[in-house]
XYZ file of C-alpha atoms in Angstrom:
155
model
C 66.511 113.716 138.842
C 65.710 117.166 139.102
C 68.094 117.821 136.197
C 66.859 115.128 134.051
C 63.267 116.405 133.479
C 64.402 119.928 131.979
C 66.532 117.993 129.491
C 64.060 115.459 128.282
C 61.472 118.176 127.844
C 64.007 120.465 125.783
C 64.981 117.038 123.885
C 61.240 116.305 122.956
C 60.529 120.125 122.133
C 63.474 120.084 119.881
C 62.654 116.851 118.009
C 60.622 117.482 114.657
C 60.361 113.761 113.497
C 56.863 113.239 114.303
C 55.644 116.904 113.956
C 54.303 116.255 110.203
C 52.326 113.386 111.264
C 50.721 115.065 114.410
C 49.812 118.231 112.542
C 48.375 115.964 109.395
C 46.245 114.040 112.075
C 44.643 117.261 113.408
C 44.068 119.171 110.216
C 43.157 116.492 107.532
C 39.590 115.521 109.463
C 38.954 119.277 109.824
C 39.516 120.187 106.091
C 37.836 116.704 104.862
C 34.686 117.710 106.787
C 34.804 121.628 105.761
C 35.330 120.266 101.937
C 32.385 117.809 102.277
C 30.224 120.733 103.823
C 31.042 123.086 101.122
C 30.484 120.371 98.225
C 26.927 119.728 100.349
C 25.681 123.266 100.390
C 26.666 123.781 96.860
C 24.380 121.018 95.785
C 21.683 122.522 97.877
C 21.772 125.786 96.070
C 22.303 124.034 92.703
C 18.908 121.882 93.358
C 17.182 125.170 94.463
C 18.411 127.178 91.471
C 17.329 124.151 89.076
C 14.078 124.329 90.766
C 13.463 127.911 90.343
C 14.560 127.426 86.627
C 11.938 124.834 86.246
C 8.798 127.047 88.079
C 9.934 129.945 85.930
C 10.090 128.014 82.914
C 6.544 126.238 83.631
C 4.646 129.399 84.509
C 6.509 131.033 81.140
C 4.681 128.467 79.091
C 1.481 128.601 81.035
C 1.496 132.444 80.782
C 1.522 132.201 76.833
C -1.286 129.621 76.522
C -4.674 130.434 75.077
C -6.712 127.485 75.257
C -8.694 128.433 72.363
C -5.597 128.205 69.792
C -3.261 125.397 71.082
C -3.451 122.390 73.433
C -1.806 123.640 76.655
C -2.129 121.359 79.381
C -1.088 121.489 83.041
C 0.860 118.086 82.364
C 2.887 119.901 79.993
C 3.852 122.529 82.080
C 4.539 120.310 84.789
C 6.916 118.337 82.485
C 8.567 121.371 81.344
C 9.210 122.283 85.117
C 10.601 118.752 86.065
C 12.238 117.638 83.032
C 12.959 120.723 80.894
C 10.588 119.819 78.000
C 7.014 119.164 77.029
C 7.264 115.442 76.648
C 8.317 114.786 80.195
C 11.526 112.367 78.860
C 15.098 112.591 80.060
C 16.318 113.059 83.544
C 14.596 115.275 86.185
C 16.065 118.665 86.828
C 16.147 118.166 90.465
C 16.140 114.611 91.941
C 12.782 113.733 93.884
C 11.083 116.654 92.137
C 8.393 115.038 90.027
C 5.006 115.062 91.967
C 2.153 117.074 90.797
C 1.309 118.795 94.215
C 5.014 120.119 94.095
C 4.218 122.579 91.448
C 0.934 124.405 91.294
C -0.051 126.888 88.647
C -2.739 129.445 89.081
C -4.901 129.758 87.573
C -5.579 126.345 87.034
C -7.120 127.125 83.243
C -5.654 129.704 81.023
C -8.415 132.534 80.733
C -10.180 132.924 77.273
C -9.940 136.760 77.239
C -7.227 138.081 79.153
C -6.822 141.802 80.367
C -4.055 143.804 81.724
C -4.173 142.424 85.116
C -4.410 138.797 84.516
C -1.369 136.861 86.083
C 0.050 133.540 86.280
C 1.490 132.277 89.214
C 3.457 129.136 90.085
C 4.654 127.751 93.195
C 7.305 124.887 93.272
C 8.373 122.991 96.373
C 11.077 120.446 96.974
C 12.429 118.289 99.658
C 16.376 118.363 99.395
C 17.646 114.851 98.558
C 20.715 114.708 100.692
C 24.260 112.747 100.252
C 24.723 109.715 102.699
C 27.294 112.047 104.769
C 24.833 114.767 105.221
C 21.922 112.137 105.927
C 24.176 110.468 108.602
C 24.221 113.515 110.662
C 20.457 113.093 111.079
C 19.351 116.561 110.303
C 15.741 117.313 109.404
C 14.746 117.251 106.084
C 15.698 120.291 104.034
C 12.735 121.926 101.721
C 12.557 124.969 99.898
C 9.955 126.719 97.670
C 9.946 129.380 95.096
C 7.017 131.598 93.846
C 7.106 132.879 90.248
C 4.556 135.396 88.825
C 4.313 136.528 85.205
C 1.471 138.554 83.430
C -0.800 136.375 81.228
C 0.239 136.963 77.440
C -1.529 134.439 75.498
C -0.256 133.253 71.895
């Protein structure tokens, strides 16, 4: 009996028929989770970048507005931030980023006579709209904000 056990172990050790299946069962779930996590974080960074571009575009528009010459409105600036155009048509830059309180511009009205110290500041905040996989982990909502300032130029 004592000699049977070592032969059985050595025969099992030398057998390669199920090795690939065992390795696959171990590796595939790990690689799947890593891939989905990588894609999720890439999507987070992409949405953050799109929000930053929208805030920057809105501040650029607002910094060039002069109320005496053209009809600039905060709504148009928000449409530029949220949709990429003044009309507010098309798809949103960032899913779920479309509320007026998610983008603030200061000053609320462009100055009629700007000086060298006049600045326009925009602050955008957004809560990340997660994928079903990431949402299943029940992680608290991820929100990010961005502040951009530019000197008031006027047209």
